[in-house]
Coordinates of C-alpha atoms and ligand atoms in Angstrom, one line a residue:
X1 CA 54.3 196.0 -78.7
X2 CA 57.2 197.0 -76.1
X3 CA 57.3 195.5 -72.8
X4 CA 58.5 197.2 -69.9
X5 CA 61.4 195.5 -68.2
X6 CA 61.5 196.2 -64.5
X7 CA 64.5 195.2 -62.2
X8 CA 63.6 193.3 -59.0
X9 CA 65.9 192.0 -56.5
X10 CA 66.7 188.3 -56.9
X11 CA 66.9 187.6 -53.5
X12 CA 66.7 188.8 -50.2
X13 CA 65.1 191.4 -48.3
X14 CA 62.9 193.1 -51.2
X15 CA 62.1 190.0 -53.3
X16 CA 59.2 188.9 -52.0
X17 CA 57.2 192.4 -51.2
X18 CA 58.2 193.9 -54.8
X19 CA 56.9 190.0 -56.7
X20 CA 54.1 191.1 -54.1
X21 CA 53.3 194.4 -55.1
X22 CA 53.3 193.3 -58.5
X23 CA 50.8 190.2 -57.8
X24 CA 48.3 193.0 -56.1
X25 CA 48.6 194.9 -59.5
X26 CA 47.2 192.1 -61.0
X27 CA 50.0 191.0 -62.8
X28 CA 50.3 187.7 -63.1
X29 CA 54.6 186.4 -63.6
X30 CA 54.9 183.0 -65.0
X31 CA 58.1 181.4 -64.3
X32 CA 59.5 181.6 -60.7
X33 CA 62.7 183.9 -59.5
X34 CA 65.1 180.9 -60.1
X35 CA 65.6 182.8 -63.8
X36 CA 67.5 185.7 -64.7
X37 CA 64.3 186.6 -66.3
X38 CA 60.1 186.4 -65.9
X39 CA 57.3 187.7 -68.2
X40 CA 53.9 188.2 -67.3
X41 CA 50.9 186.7 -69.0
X42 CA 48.7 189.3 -68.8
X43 CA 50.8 192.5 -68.5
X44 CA 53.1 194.0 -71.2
X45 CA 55.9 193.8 -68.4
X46 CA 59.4 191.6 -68.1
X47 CA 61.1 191.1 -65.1
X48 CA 64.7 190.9 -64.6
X49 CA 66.2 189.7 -61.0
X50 CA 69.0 191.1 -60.1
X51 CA 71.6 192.2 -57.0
X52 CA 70.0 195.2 -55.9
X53 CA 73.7 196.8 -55.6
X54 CA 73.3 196.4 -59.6
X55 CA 69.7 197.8 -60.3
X56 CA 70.8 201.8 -60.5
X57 CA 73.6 200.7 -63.0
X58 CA 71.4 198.5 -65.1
X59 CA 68.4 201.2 -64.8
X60 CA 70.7 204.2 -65.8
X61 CA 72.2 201.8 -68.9
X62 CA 68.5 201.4 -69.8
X63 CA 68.7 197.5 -69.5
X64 CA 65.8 197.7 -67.3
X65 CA 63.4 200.3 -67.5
X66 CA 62.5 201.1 -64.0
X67 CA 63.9 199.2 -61.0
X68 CA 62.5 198.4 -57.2
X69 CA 64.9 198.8 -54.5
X70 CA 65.7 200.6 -51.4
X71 CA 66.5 204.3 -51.3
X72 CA 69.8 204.1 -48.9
X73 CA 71.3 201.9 -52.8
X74 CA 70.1 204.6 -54.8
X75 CA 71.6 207.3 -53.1
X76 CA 74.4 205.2 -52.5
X77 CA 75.1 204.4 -56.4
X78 CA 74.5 207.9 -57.2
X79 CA 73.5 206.9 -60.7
X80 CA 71.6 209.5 -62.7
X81 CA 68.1 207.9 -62.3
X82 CA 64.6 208.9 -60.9
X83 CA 62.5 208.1 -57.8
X84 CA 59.3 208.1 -59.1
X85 CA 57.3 206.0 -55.9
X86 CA 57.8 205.7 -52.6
X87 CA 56.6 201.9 -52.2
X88 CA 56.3 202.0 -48.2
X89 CA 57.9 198.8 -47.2
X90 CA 61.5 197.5 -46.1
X91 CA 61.5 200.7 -44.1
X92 CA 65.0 201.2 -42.3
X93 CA 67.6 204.0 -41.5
X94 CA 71.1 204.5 -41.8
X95 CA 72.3 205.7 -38.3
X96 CA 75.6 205.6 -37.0
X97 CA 76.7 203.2 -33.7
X98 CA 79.2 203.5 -31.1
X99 CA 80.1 201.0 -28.3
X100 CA 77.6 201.6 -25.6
X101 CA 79.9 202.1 -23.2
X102 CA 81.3 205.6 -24.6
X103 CA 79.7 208.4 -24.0
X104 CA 78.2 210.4 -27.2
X105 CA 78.2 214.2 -26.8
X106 CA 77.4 215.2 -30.8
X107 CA 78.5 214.5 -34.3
X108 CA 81.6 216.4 -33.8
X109 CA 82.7 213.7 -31.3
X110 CA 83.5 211.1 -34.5
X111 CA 86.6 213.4 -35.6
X112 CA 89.6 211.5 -36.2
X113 CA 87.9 208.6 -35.5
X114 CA 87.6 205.0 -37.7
X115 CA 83.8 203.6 -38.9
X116 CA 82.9 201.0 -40.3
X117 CA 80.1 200.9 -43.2
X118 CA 79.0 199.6 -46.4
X119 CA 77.7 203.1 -47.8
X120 CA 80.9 205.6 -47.5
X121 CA 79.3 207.6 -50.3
X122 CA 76.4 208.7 -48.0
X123 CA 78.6 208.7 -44.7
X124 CA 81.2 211.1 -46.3
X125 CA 78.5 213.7 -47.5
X126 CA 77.1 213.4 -44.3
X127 CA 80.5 213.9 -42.4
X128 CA 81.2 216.6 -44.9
X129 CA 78.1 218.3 -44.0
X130 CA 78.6 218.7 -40.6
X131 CA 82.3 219.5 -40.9
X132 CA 83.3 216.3 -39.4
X133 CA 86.9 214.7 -40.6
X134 CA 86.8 210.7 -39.8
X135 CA 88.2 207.4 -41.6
X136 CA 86.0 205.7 -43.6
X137 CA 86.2 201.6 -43.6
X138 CA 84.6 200.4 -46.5
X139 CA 83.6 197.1 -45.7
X140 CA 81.3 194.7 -47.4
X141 CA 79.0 192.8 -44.7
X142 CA 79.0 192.3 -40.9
X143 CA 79.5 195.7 -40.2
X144 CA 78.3 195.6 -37.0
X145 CA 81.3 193.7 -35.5
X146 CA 84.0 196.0 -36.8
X147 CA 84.3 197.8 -33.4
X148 CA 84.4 194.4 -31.3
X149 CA 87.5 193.0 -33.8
X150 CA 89.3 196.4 -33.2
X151 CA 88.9 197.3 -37.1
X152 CA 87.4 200.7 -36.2
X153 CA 85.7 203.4 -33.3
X154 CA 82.0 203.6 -35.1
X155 CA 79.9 201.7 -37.8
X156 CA 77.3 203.5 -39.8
X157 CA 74.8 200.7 -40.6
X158 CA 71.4 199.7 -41.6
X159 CA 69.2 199.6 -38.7
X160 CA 65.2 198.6 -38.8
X161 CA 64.5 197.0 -35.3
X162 CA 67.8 197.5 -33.5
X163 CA 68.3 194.2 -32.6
X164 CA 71.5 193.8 -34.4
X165 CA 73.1 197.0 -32.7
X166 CA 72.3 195.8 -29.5
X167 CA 73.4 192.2 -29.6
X168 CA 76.4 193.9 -30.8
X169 CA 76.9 196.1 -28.0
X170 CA 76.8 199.4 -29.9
X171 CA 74.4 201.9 -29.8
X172 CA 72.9 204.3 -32.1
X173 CA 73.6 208.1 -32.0
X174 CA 72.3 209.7 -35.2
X175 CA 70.6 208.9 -38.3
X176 CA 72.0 209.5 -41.3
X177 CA 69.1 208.7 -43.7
X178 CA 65.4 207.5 -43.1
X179 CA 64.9 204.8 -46.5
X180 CA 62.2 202.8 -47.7
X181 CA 61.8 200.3 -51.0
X182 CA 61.2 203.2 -54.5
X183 CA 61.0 202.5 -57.4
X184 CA 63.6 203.9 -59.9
X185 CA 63.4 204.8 -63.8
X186 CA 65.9 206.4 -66.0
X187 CA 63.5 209.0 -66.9
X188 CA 64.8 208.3 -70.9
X189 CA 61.3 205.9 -71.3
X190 CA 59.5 206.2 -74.8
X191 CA 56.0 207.4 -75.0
X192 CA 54.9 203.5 -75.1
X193 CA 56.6 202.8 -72.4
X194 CA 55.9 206.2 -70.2
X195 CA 52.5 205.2 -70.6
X196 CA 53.0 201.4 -69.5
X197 CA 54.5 202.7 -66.6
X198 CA 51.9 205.0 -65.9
X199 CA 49.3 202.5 -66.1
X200 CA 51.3 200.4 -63.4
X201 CA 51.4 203.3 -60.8
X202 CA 48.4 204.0 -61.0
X203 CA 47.6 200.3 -60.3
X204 CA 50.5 200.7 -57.5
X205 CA 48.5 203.9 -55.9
X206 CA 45.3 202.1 -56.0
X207 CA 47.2 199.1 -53.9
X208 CA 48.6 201.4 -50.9
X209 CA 45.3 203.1 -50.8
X210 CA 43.2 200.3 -50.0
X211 CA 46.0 199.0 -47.4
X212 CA 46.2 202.6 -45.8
X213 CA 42.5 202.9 -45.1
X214 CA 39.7 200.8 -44.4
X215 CA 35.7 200.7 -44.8
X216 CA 33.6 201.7 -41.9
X217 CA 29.7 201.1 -41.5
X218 CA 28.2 202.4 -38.4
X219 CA 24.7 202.7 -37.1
X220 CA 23.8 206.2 -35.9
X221 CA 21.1 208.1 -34.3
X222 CA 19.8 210.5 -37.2
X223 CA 21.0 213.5 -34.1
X224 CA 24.5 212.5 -34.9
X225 CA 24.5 212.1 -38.1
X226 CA 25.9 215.6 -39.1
X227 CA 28.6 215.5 -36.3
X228 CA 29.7 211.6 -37.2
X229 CA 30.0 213.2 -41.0
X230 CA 32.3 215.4 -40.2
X231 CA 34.9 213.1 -38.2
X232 CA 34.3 210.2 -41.1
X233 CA 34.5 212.5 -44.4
X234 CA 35.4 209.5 -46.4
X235 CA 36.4 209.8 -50.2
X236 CA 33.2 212.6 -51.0
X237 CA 31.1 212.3 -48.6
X238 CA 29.8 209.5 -46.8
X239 CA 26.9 207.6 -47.7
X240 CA 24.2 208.0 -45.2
X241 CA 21.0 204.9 -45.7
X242 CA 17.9 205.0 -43.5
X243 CA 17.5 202.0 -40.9
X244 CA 14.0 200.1 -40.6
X245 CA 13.8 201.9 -37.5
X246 CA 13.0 205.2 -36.8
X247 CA 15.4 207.9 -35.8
X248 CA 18.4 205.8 -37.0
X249 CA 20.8 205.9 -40.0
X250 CA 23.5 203.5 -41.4
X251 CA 26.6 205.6 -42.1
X252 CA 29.4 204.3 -44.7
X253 CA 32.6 205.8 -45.1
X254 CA 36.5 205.7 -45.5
X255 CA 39.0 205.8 -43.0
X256 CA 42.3 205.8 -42.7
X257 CA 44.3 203.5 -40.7
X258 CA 46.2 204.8 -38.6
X259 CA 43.3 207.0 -37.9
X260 CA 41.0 204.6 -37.0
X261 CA 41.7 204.1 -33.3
X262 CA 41.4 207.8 -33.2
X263 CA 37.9 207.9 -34.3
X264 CA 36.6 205.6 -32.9
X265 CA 36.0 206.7 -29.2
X266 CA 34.7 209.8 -30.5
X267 CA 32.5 207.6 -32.7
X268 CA 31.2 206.2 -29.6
X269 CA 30.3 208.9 -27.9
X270 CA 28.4 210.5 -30.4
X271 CA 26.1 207.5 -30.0
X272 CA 27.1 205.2 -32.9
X273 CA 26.7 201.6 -32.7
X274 CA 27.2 198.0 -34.5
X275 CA 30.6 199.3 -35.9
X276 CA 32.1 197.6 -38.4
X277 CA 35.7 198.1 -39.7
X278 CA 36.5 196.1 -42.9
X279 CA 39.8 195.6 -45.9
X280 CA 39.3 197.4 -48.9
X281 CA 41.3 195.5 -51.8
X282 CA 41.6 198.1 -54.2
X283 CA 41.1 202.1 -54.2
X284 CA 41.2 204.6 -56.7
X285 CA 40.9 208.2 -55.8
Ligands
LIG301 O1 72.1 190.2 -52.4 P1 71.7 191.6 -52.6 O2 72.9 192.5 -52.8 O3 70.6 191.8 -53.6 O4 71.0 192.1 -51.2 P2 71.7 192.8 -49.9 O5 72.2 191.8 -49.0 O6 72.5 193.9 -50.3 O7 70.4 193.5 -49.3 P3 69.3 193.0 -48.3 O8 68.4 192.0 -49.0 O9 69.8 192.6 -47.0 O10 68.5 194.4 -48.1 C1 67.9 195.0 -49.1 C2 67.4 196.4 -48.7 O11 66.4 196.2 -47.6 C3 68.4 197.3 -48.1 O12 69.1 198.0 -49.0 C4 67.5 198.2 -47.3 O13 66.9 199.2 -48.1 C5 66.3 197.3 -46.8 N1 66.4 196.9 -45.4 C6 65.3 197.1 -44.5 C7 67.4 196.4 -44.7 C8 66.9 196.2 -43.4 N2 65.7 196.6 -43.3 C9 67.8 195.6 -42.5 N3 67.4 195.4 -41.3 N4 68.6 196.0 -45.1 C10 69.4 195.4 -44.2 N5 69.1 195.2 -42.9 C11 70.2 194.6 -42.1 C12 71.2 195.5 -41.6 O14 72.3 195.6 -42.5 C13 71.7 194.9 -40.3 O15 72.6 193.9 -40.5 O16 69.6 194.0 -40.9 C14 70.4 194.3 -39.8 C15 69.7 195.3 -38.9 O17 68.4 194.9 -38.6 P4 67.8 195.1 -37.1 O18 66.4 194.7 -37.3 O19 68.6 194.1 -36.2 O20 68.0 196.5 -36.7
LIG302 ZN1 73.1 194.4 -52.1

């Protein structure tokens, strides 16, 4: 039987969240990242750790299958392969910086002028879409202190918190690209393996689910009942259980996260009591 060999980052920012994700799949990897290569015990799957600069090569070569790494490389690499998941961490943008002492008016004021970045691909297109003629400095790491060292104007960089920027006394002015960790495939898979990976994002799906919502149990007054229903529609419908005590109802439901704080004062209002909010480990749709 085939295994499916996916391409994780060796080490670094990704590393741990994609082993992660894999772990809440329930796939099991026996030998730790300190090899080129893992297996799983009980998953036909083989992992390979790699640079993540080399994933979209070794995924469009078909040396590995499918690959995990953030969107800003794929784009970057502009090899022909396939998102075919957003995975929702290692969230960051590319944005370009200038010192924060200039004044910023609009794209248009980087003509002629030097920056700094490790992803000239994506800054050209992006200059080249707004008509913009600048110098691009390719440079490998440490962008960020290009402009202090005098070896250019700007620096288009990775940005998550903004920390670096502003230890570095630049600012940000415009983003360039909004990325998150994907996962890649060649989209050249056999039927054994289409189906592999198949199984896996469905087991992927399931994982963001349950961390994107949470289960609710409330205890309402059989008047609200109708109105709570509507504001917690959960998955069907909610499930509604008689109380030993007249005139009330337990409600159980689905809710989403970032919904939750939402909800709840309305909740409240409507007369609901002993609320509780609790994880959900896995949920399929
Ligand atoms: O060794 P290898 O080549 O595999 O790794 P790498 O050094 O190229 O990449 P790594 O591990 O640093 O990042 C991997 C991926 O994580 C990136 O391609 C992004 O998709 C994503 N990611 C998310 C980030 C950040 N957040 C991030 N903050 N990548 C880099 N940074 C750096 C950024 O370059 C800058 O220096 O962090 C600094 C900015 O962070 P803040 O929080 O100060 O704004
Ligand atoms: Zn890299």
């Amino acid at each position: 039987m085939s295994k499916l060999k996916i391409a994780v980052q060796k080490s670094g920012r990704l590393n741990e969240k994609s082993l992660l994700l894999l772990k809440e799949c329930g796939i099991k990897i026996s030998n730790g990242t300190s090899k080129l290569k893992a297996e799983a015990q009980n998953f036909p799957i083989e992992v390979l750790f790699l640079r993540d600069d080399d994933i979209p090569q070794y995924v469009e070569q078909q040396v590995a299958d499918i690959g995990i790494l953030g969107e800003n490389e794929v784009l970057e690499k502009g090899k022909k392969v396939s998102v075919v998941e957003q995975l929702g961490f290692a969230a960051c943008r590319l944005s370009l910086a200038i010192p924060k002492n200039k004044n910023y008016q609009g794209v248009r004021d980087f003509e002629g002028k030097r920056i700094a970045t490790s992803y000239p691909n994506i800054l050209a297109e992006f200059l080249q879409n707004n008509a913009v003629k600048a110098e691009i400095e390719e440079i490998g790491g440490s962008v960020e202190i290009a402009p202090s060292i005098g070896l250019a104007d700007a620096v288009c960089d990775i940005v998550s918190t903004g920390s670096t920027l502003l230890t570095n006394g630049l600012k940000e002015v415009e983003t360039v690209l909004n990325s998150q960790a994907v996962m890649i495939s060649s989209g050249q898979l056999s039927t054994e393996k289409s189906e592999l990976l198949e199984k896996l994002l469905f087991r992927i799906r399931a994982v963001r689910n349950a961390s994107a919502n949470k289960y609710i149990l409330l205890n309402s007054p059989d008047s609200a009942i109708e109105a709570i229903s509507a504001l917690l529609p959960g998955m069907k419908s909610p499930t509604i259980l008689p109380l030993n005590r007249k005139g009330w109802s337990s409600i159980h439901s689905v809710v989403k996260e970032d919904e939750f704080w939402d909800v709840i004062d309305q909740l409240k209002s409507l007369g609901a009591e002993g609320i509780l909010v609790v994880p959900i480990e896995k949920m399929i749709v």
